[in-house]
Structure formats: structure tokens, C-alpha cells
Coordinates of C-alpha atoms in Angstrom, one line a residue:
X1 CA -22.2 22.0 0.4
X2 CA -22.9 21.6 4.2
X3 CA -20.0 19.8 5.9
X4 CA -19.7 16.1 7.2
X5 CA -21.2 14.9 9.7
X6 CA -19.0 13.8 12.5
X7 CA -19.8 10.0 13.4
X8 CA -20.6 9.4 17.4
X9 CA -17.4 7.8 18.9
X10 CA -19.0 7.3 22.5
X11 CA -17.8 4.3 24.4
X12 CA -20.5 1.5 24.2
X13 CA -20.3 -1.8 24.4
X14 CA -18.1 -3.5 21.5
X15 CA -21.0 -4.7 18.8
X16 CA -21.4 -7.8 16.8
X17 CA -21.6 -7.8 12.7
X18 CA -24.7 -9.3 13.8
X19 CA -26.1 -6.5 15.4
X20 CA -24.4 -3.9 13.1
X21 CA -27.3 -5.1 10.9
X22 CA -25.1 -7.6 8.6
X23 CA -27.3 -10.5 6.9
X24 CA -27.0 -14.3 7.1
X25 CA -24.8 -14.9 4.1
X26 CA -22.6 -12.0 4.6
X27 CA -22.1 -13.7 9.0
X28 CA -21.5 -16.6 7.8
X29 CA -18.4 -15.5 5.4
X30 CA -16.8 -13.5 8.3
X31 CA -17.1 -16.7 10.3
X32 CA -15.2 -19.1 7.7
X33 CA -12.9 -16.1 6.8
X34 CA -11.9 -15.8 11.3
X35 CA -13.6 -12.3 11.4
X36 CA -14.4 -12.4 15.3
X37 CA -15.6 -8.9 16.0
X38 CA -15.7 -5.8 14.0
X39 CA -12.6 -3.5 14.3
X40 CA -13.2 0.7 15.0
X41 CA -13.5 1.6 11.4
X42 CA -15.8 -1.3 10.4
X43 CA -18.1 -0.6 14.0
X44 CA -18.1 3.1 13.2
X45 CA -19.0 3.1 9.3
X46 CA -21.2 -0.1 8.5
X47 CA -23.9 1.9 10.6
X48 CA -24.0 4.9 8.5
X49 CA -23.2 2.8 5.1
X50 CA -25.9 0.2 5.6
X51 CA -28.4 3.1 5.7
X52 CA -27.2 4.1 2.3
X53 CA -25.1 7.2 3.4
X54 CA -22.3 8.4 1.3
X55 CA -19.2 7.5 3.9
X56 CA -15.6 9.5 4.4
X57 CA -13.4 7.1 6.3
X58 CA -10.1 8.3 7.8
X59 CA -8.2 5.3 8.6
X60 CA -4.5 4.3 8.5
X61 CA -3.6 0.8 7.2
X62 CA -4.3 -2.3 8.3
X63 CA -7.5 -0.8 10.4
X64 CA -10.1 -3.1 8.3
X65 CA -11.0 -0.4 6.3
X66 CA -11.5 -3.0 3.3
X67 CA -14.3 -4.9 5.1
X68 CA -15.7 -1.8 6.0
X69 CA -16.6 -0.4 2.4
X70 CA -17.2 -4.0 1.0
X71 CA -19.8 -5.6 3.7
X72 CA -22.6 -2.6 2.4
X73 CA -21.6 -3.3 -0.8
X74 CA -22.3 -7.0 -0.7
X75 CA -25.7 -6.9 1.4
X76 CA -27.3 -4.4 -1.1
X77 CA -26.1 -6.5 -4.1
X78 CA -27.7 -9.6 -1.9
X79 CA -31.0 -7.3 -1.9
X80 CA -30.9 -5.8 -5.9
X81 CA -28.8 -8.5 -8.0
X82 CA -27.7 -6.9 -11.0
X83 CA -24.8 -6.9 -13.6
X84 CA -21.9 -4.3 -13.1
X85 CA -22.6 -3.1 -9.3
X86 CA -19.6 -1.2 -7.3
X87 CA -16.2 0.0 -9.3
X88 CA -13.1 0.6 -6.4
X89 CA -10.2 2.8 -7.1
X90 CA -6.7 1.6 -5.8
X91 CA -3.6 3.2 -6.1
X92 CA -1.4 0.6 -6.9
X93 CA -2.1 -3.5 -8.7
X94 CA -1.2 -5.2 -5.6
X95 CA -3.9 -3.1 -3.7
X96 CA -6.2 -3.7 -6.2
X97 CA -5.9 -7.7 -6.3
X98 CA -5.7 -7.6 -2.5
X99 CA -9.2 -5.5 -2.4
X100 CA -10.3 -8.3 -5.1
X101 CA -9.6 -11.5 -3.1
X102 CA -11.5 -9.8 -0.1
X103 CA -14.5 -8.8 -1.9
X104 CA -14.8 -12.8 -3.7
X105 CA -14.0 -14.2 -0.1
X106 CA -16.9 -12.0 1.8
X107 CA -19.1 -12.8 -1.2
X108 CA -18.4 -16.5 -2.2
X109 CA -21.9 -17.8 -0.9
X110 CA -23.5 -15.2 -3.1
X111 CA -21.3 -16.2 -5.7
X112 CA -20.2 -12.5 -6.4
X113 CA -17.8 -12.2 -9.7
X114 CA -14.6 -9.7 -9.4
X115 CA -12.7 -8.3 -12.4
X116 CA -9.1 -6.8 -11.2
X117 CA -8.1 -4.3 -13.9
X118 CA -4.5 -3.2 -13.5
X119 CA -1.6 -2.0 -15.6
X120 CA 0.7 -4.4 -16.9
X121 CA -1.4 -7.2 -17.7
X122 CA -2.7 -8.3 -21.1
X123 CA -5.9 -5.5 -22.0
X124 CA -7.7 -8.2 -24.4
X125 CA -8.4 -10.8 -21.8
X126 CA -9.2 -7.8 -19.2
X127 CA -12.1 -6.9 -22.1
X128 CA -13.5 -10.4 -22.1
X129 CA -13.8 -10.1 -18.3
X130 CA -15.4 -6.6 -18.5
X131 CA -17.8 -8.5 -21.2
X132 CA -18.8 -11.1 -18.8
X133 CA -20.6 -8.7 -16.7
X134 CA -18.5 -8.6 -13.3
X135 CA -20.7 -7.3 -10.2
X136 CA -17.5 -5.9 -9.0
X137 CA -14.6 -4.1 -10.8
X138 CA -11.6 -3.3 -8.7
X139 CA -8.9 -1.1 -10.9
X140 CA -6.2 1.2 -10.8
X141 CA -7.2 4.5 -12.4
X142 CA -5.3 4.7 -15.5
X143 CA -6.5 1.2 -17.0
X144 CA -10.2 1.7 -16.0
X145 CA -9.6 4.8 -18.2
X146 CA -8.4 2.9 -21.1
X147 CA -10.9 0.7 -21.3
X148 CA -13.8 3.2 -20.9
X149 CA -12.1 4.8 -24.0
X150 CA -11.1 1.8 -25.7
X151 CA -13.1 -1.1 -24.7
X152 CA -16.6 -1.6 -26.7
X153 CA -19.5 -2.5 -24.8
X154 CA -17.6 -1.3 -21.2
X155 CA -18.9 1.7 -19.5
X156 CA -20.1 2.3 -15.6
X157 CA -23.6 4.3 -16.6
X158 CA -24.9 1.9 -14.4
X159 CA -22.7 2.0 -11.4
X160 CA -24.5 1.7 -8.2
X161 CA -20.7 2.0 -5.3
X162 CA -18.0 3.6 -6.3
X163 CA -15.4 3.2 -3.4
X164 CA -12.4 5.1 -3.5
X165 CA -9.4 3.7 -1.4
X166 CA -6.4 5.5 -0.1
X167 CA -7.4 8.4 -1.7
X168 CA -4.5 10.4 -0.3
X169 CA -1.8 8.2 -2.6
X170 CA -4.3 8.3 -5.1
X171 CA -3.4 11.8 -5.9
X172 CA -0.2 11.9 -4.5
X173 CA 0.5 9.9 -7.8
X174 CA -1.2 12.6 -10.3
X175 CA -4.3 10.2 -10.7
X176 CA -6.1 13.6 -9.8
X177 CA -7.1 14.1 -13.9
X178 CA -7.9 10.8 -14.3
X179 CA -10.8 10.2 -11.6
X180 CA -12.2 13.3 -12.8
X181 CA -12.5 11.9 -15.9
X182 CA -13.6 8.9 -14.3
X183 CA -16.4 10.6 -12.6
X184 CA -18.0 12.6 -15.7
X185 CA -18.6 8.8 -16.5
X186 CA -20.5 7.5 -13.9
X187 CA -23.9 7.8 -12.8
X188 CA -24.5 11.3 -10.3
X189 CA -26.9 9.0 -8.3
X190 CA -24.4 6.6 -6.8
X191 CA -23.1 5.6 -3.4
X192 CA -20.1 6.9 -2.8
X193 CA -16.8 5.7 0.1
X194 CA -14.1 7.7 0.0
X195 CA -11.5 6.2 2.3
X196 CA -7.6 8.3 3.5
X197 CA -5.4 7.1 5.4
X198 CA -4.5 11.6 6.0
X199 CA -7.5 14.0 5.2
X200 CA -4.9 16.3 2.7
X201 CA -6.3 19.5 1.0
X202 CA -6.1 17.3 -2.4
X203 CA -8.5 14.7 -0.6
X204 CA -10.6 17.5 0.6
X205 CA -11.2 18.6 -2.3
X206 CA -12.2 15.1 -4.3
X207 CA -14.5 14.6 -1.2
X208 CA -16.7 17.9 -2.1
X209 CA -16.6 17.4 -6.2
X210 CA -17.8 13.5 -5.4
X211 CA -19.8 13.0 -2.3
X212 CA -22.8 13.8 -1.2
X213 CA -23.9 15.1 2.6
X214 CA -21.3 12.2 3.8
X215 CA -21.0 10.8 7.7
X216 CA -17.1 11.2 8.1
X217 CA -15.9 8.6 10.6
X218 CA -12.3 8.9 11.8
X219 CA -10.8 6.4 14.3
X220 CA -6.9 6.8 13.5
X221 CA -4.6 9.9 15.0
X222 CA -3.1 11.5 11.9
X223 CA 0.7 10.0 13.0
X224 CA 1.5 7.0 15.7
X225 CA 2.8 4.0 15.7
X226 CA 1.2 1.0 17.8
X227 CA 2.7 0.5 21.4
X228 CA 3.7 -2.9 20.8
X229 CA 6.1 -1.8 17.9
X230 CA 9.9 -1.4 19.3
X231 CA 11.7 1.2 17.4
X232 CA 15.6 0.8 17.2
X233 CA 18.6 3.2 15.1
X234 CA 21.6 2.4 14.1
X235 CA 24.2 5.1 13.4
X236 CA 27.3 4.4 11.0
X237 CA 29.0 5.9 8.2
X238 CA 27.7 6.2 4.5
X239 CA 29.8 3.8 3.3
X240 CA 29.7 1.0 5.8
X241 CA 25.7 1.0 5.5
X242 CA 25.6 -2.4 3.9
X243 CA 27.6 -4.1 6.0
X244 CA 25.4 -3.3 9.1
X245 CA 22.3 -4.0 6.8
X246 CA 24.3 -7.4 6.6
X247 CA 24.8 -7.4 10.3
X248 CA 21.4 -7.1 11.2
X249 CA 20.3 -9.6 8.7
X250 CA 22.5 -12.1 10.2
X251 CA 21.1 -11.6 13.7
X252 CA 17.6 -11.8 13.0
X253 CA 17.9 -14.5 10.6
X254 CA 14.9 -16.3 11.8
X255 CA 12.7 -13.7 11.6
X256 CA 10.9 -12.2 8.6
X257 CA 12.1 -8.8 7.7
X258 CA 10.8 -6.1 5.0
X259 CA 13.7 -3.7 4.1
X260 CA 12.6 -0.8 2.4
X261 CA 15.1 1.3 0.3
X262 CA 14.2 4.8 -1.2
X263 CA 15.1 3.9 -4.9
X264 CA 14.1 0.8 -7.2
X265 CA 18.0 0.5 -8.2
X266 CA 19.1 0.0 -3.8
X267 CA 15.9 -2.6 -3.8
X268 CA 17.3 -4.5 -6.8
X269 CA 20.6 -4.6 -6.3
X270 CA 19.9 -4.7 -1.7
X271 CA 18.3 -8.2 -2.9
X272 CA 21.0 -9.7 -5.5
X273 CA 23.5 -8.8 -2.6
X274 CA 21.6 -10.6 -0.2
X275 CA 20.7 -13.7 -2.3
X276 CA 24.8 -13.7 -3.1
X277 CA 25.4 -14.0 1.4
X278 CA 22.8 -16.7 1.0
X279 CA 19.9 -14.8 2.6
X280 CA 16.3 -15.7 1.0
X281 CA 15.7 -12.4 -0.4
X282 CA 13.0 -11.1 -3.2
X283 CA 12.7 -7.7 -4.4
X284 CA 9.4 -6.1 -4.6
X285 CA 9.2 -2.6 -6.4
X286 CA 7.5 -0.6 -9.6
X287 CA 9.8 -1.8 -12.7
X288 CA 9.4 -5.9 -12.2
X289 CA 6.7 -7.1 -14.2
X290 CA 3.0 -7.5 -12.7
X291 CA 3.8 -11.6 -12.1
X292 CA 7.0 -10.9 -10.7
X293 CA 5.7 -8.8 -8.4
X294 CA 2.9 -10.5 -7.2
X295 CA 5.2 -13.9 -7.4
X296 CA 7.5 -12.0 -4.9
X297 CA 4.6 -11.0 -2.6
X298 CA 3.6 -14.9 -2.6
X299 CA 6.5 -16.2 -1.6
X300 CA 6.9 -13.8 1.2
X301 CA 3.6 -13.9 2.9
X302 CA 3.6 -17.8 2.6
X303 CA 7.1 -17.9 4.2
X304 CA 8.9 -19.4 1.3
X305 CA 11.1 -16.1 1.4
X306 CA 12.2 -14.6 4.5
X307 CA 13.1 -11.1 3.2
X308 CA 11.6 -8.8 0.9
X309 CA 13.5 -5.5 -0.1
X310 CA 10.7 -3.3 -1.4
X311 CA 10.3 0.3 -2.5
X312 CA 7.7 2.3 -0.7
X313 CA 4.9 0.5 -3.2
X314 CA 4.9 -2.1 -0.6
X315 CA 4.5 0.5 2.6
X316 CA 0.5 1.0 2.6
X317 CA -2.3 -0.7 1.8
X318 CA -0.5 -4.8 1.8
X319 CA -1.8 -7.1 4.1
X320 CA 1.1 -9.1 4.5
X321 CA 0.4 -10.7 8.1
X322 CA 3.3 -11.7 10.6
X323 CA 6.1 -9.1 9.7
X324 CA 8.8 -9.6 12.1
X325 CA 11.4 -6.3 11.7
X326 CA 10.6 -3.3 9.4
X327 CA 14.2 -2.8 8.7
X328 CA 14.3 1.5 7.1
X329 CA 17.9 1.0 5.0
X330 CA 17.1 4.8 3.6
X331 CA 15.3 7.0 6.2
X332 CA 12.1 8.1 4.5
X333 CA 12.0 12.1 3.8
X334 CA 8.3 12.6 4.5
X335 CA 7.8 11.4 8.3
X336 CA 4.4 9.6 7.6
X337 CA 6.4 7.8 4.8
X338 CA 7.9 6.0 8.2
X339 CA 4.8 5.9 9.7
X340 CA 3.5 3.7 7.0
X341 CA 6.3 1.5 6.5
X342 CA 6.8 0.6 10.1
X343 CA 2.9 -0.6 10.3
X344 CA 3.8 -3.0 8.3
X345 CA 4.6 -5.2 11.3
X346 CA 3.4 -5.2 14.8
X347 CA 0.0 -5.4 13.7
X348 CA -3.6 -6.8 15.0
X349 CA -2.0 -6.8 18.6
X350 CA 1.0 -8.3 17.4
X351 CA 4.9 -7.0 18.5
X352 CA 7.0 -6.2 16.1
X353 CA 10.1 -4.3 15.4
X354 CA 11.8 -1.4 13.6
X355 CA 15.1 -0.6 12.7
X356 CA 16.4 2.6 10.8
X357 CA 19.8 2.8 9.5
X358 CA 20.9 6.5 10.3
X359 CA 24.5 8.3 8.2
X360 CA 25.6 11.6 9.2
X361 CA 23.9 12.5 6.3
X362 CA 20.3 11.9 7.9
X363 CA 20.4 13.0 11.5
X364 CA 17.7 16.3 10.7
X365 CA 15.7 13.4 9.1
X366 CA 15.5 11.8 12.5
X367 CA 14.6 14.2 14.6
X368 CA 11.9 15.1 12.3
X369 CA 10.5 11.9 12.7
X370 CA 10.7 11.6 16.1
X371 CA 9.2 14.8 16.7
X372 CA 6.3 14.0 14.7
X373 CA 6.0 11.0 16.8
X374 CA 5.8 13.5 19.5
X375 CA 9.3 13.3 20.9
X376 CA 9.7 9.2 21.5
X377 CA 13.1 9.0 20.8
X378 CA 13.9 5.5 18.9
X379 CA 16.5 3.6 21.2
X380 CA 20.1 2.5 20.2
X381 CA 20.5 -1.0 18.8
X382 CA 23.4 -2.6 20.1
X383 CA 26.0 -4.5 18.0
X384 CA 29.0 -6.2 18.0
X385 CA 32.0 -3.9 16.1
X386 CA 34.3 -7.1 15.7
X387 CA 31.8 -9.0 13.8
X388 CA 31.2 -6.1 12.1
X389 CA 34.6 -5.8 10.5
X390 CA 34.4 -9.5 10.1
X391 CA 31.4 -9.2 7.9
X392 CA 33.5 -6.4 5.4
X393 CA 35.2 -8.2 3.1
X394 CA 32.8 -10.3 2.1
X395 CA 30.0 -7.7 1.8
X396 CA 32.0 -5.7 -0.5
X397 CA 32.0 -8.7 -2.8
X398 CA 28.8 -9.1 -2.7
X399 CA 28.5 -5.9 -3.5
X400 CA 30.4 -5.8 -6.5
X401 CA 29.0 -9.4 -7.9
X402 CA 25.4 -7.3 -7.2
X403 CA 26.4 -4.4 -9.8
X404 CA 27.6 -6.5 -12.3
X405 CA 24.5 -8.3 -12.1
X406 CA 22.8 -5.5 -12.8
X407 CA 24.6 -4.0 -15.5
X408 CA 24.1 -7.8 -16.9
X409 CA 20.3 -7.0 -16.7
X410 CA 20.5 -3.4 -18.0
X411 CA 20.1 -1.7 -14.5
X412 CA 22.9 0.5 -14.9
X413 CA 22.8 3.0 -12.6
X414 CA 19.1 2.2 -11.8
X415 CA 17.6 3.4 -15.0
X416 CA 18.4 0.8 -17.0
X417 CA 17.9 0.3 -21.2
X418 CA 13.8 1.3 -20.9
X419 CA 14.0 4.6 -19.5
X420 CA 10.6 5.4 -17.5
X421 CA 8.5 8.3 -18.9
X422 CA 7.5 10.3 -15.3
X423 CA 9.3 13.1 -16.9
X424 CA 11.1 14.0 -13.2
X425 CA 14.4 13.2 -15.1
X426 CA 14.9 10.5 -11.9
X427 CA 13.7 7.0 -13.6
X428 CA 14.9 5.0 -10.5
X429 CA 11.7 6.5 -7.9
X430 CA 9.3 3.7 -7.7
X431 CA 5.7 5.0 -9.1
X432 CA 2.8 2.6 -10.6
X433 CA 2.9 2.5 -13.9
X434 CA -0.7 3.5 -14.8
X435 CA -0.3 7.0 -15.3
X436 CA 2.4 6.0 -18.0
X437 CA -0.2 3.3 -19.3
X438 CA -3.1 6.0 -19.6
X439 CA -1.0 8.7 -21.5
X440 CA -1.7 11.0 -19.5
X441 CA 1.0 14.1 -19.1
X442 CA 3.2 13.8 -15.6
X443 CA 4.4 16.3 -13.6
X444 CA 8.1 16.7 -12.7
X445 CA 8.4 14.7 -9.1
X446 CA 8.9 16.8 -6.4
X447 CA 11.9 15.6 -4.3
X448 CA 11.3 12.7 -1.9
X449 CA 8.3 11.5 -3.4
X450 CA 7.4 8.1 -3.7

């Protein structure tokens, strides 16, 4: 198969959706939605897409990469009206609704009908929305499979798009068996967007079993971080890391903060401890249920919470707008881990800030990272030791009232009373749950993975 072509990326005037080729209908959503002017992905693929070209997008999160595989999508359903048009792929539910409310948004004057089919929700009414003919299913791989072995009546023989988003984390979560089986469903003669935040071997490899003489377009460096992002450290021991988390809490207490923790057990029990100090925390990570989760995300991004301690399910993908501090309370072991946590603020042009609590136990960790970032060295946060010690008595309680509160819930440990099936022996690391859902065989979790 020949390779890619490489899209032109020479400096020209910055174009209009007009004159990228958009219609009417499609203008007049990006207007009432407060799309102004297209961003580099969107400029660079709608070209290529709206001349029916299979499209390989490289494009971290939060580039507009959404708009960029749904806007084709929409104007050739505008020109060929049909039943069950474009299937996306998305790694995780809240992705997948996300991708869903863009889609219905972009479309409403054409009055396009979504179906969001994700784990954890109720398979029956998902079948009577499959029945009612959606022009656009957006899914999570391991339900789509079960209803295309379970669901009468459901199949995608007559798929026209099938879009593929964050393909990387796609198969960084052992989805890899599943799309294929996906794909021996699906018409050969499709239109297909693959879209990667990192071009891995894995990705490579989908890309030549799915697509078809594709226009790569690429408008992201493999690992940065945005100049207007401010990254801090802050150095203690082990076992004085939740009373600086504490600390910095209290000093940015106006601001809205994500805290990410490496395990679903820190997130839960990170959140209790802050709720406890008074802080309006809610936890966001793979064992709440589907409404909790998206009931967390709510209240964040309309402000009604101020903090939300997540696992890395909330690092790509989210738009949750006007993120104050990124706030790392684990340091990530895979260096674009960080990369895609800190983006979660300081974003469209916006400030923002990061701050990553460093132990003895994670100084290698560091300077991995900052290497990758090609040497910028995070600067020192400054704090005030007395209010520090202050803080310690109090945290510890809080502490304590947190773990009883979870061995109340049947958290203990992290793995509480329904032990999770990955088969990695380590039931705490945050995963979607599809793969469970689908039945299909796991493999053992290599360390570090989220």
C-alpha cells in the first residue's frame, strides 16, 4: 500500500469554513455554536475530507479534531439522507457522549439523530435506539460489539464514515481484537478518519488494515505543552504528600483545579478527604457508575464543584473549558501521560497552571519528563512551612475519617467487594469497562498503564 500523503502546511492566509467549502446549514451551526475560524487541524483536513479522501489526523487534545471529522460527515449526509450513516469509535463513555453532543449541535438544523452506545448503561433501551434508525452511532468498542452479536435487526452493512478517535488509547486499552472484529462487519467501501493524538506502531498498523490511499495531516509536535501553561514542583516526603496537596488546595481555593491520582482507590479516597476539610470535591474515575460519572463531570464544568480528583480517564479527549491548575498528586510514569493531563488547562489561548507533587521516590520520573519536554525545567513553588505544620493534624483526620469511609463502601484497599476482571492482579488501575463488558480475554497490564 503506497504511503500517505503528506498534507501542504505552507503559510497562507487563515481560511474561513466558508471558503473551506462548508454549506449553509453546516455555517450557520458553527455561528450559533461561537466557531469563529477554523483551528490547524480542522483548516488542514476539511480540504482533503470534503473531497471524499480517507483522512489520518495527528492531533493532540483539544486541537478541534472533533469538528474536523464531523463537518464532512454532516455535509455529505445534507447531500445523500439516509438511515444509519457514520459509526465513531471512542475510547472511553465520556468521549463518546462528548463526540455525541458535538455531532447533534453541528447538525440540529438538519435535524441529525445520535445514538451514544457505551458500557454501563441499560442494553435494551440502547436496542430501541439502534431500531430507530440513528444517522449517527457514536460507541465505545466493546458495546457496539455486543450489539452487532446480540442486537436483532442492528448491523453497519450500510455504513457510509467510520471515524476512529484517539486511536492510540484505543489500543492502548486491548480494543485491538475488537475493531477488527468490528471491521469484518462493515462495508470495504467506506470513508474512513483515523485520528492519534501519537502515530504508535499499533496505530500504524490499524491505519494500513483500514484505510485507503489516506492524506495524513499532522499539526501537533509529538510532546509540548502550550507556552501559556506555568509548570510548578513541589518536593516533600512520602508521607507528608497530603498535607501539601491540602496546602495547595487552600491557596488556590478560588480557582478550579483537576487533581489527578495514579489509582482509583487515591481518587476516591483524595475526594472524601477533601469534602471532610470542606473543599467542593467530586471524584471522576472507571469504578463509579456511568451517571455518577457523568453527574461528576456536570457539576464540574458548570462550576457547581470546584475540584475534581480524576484518574487518567479524564486526561485526554474531555473538553472541560476554564481549568485553572492541573494539580499531578502522582507523577505519571509515561511522560506523555503528563503531557495530556497538563492540557487539560491552559487551553484555546488561555493561562493555566501545573503543579506536580514530587517524593524522593520520583525524582528519575522528573527528569524524564522534563527531558522529554526538551530540558524546561518546572520551577519551584514556593510555600509557607509553618502553615504547613499547621495544616497536619487536621489532615491526618481527615485522612483516617476518608479510609473508614471507604471500608464503609467496600473500597478496602482499593479493590473493594466486586473485584475487576483485567486479569493484571491490580483491580485499583482505572480502565473502561468495555473490554470486561464484551468478554473478551485481557492481557496482564503492563506497569504504569492507565
Amino acid at each position: 500500500m503506497p504511503a500517505p500523503e503528506e498534507a501542504s502546511t505552507s503559510s497562507v492566509p487563515t481560511p474561513t469554513f466558508k471558503s473551506l467549502g462548508l454549506i449553509d446549514p453546516l455555517l450557520e451551526a458553527l455561528e450559533q455554536l461561537n466557531f469563529k475560524t477554523p483551528t490547524d487541524i480542522q483548516t488542514e483536513a476539511l480540504p482533503h475530507a470534503l473531497q471524499g479522501r480517507d483522512i489520518i489526523g495527528v492531533a493532540s487534545t483539544g486541537s478541534g479534531k472533533t469538528a474536523a471529522f464531523a463537518l464532512p460527515i454532516l455535509q455529505k449526509l445534507w447531500e445523500e439522507p439516509r438511515g444509519l450513516f457514520a459509526c465513531v469509535l471512542a475510547p472511553t463513555r465520556e468521549l463518546a457522549y462528548q463526540i455525541s453532543q458535538q455531532f447533534e449541535g453541528l447538525g440540529a438544523a438538519m435535524g441529525v439523530r445520535c445514538a451514544t452506545i457505551v458500557g454501563g448503561m441499560d442494553m435494551m433501551s440502547q436496542a430501541v435506539a439502534l431500531a430507530k434508525r440513528p444517522h449517527i452511532v457514536v460507541a465505545t468498542p466493546g458495546r457496539l460489539n455486543d450489539h452487532l452479536e446480540n442486537t436483532k435487526g442492528f448491523s453497519l452493512r450500510g455504513l457510509k464514515f467510520l471515524v476512529m478517535d484517539e486511536a492510540d488509547r484505543l489500543l492502548d486499552m486491548d480494543f485491538g481484537p475488537i475493531i477488527d472484529t468490528i471491521l469484518k462487519a462493515i462495508p470495504r467501501e467506506r470513508t474512513t478518519y483515523l485520528f492519534s493524538a501519537t502515530m504508535t506502531t499499533k496505530v500504524q498498523k490499524l491505519q494500513r488494515a483500514s484505510l485507503s490511499n489516506p492524506v495524513r495531516v499532522e499539526v501537533s509536535e509529538k510532546y509540548s505543552t502550550v507556552s501559556t501553561l506555568l509548570q510548578y514542583y513541589l518536593f516533600m516526603p512520602l508521607p507528608q504528600k497530603d498535607v501539601h496537596l491540602i496546602y495547595l488546595a487552600n491557596s488556590l481555593t478560588q480557582n478550579s483545579i483537576i487533581i489527578f491520582t495514579r489509582t482509583v482507590h487515591d481518587a476516591q479516597r483524595v475526594s472524601i478527604m477533601l469534602r471532610t476539610l470542606g473543599f467542593p470535591a467530586v471524584p471522576l474515575h472507571g469504578q463509579l457508575s456511568q451517571s455518577s460519572r457523568l453527574g461528576a463531570l456536570a457539576k464540574f464544568k458548570s462550576g457547581g464543584r470546584k475540584v475534581l480528583v480524576a484518574t487518567d480517564v479524564a486526561s485526554r479527549g474531555l473538553d472541560i473549558p476554564h481549568v485553572d491548575v492541573v494539580i499531578n498528586y502522582d507523577v505519571p510514569t509515561h511522560s506523555k501521560d503528563y503531557i495530556h493531563r497538563v492540557g487539560r488547562t491552559a487551553r484555546a489561548g488561555r493561562s493555566g497552571k501545573s503543579i506536580t507533587l514530587v517524593t524522593q521516590y520520583d525524582v528519575e520520573l522528573i527528569q524524564r519528563i522534563e527531558g522529554t519536554l526538551g530540558g524546561k525545567q518546572m520551577e519551584l513553588w514556593p510555600i509557607d512551612a509553618e502553615e504547613i505544620a499547621l495544616l497536619r493534624e487536621r489532615v491526618d483526620e481527615a485522612g483516617r475519617v476518608a479510609i473508614n469511609e471507604m471500608k464503609d463502601q467496600g473500597m478496602r484497599g482499593g479493590h473493594g467487594n466486586k473485584r475487576r476482571r483485567d486479569g493484571g492482579g491490580r483491580d485499583d488501575r482505572d480502565r473502561d469497562d468495555d473490554v470486561v463488558e464484551a468478554g473478551m480475554p485481557t492481557k496482564k497490564r503492563s506497569k504504569g498503564r492507565r
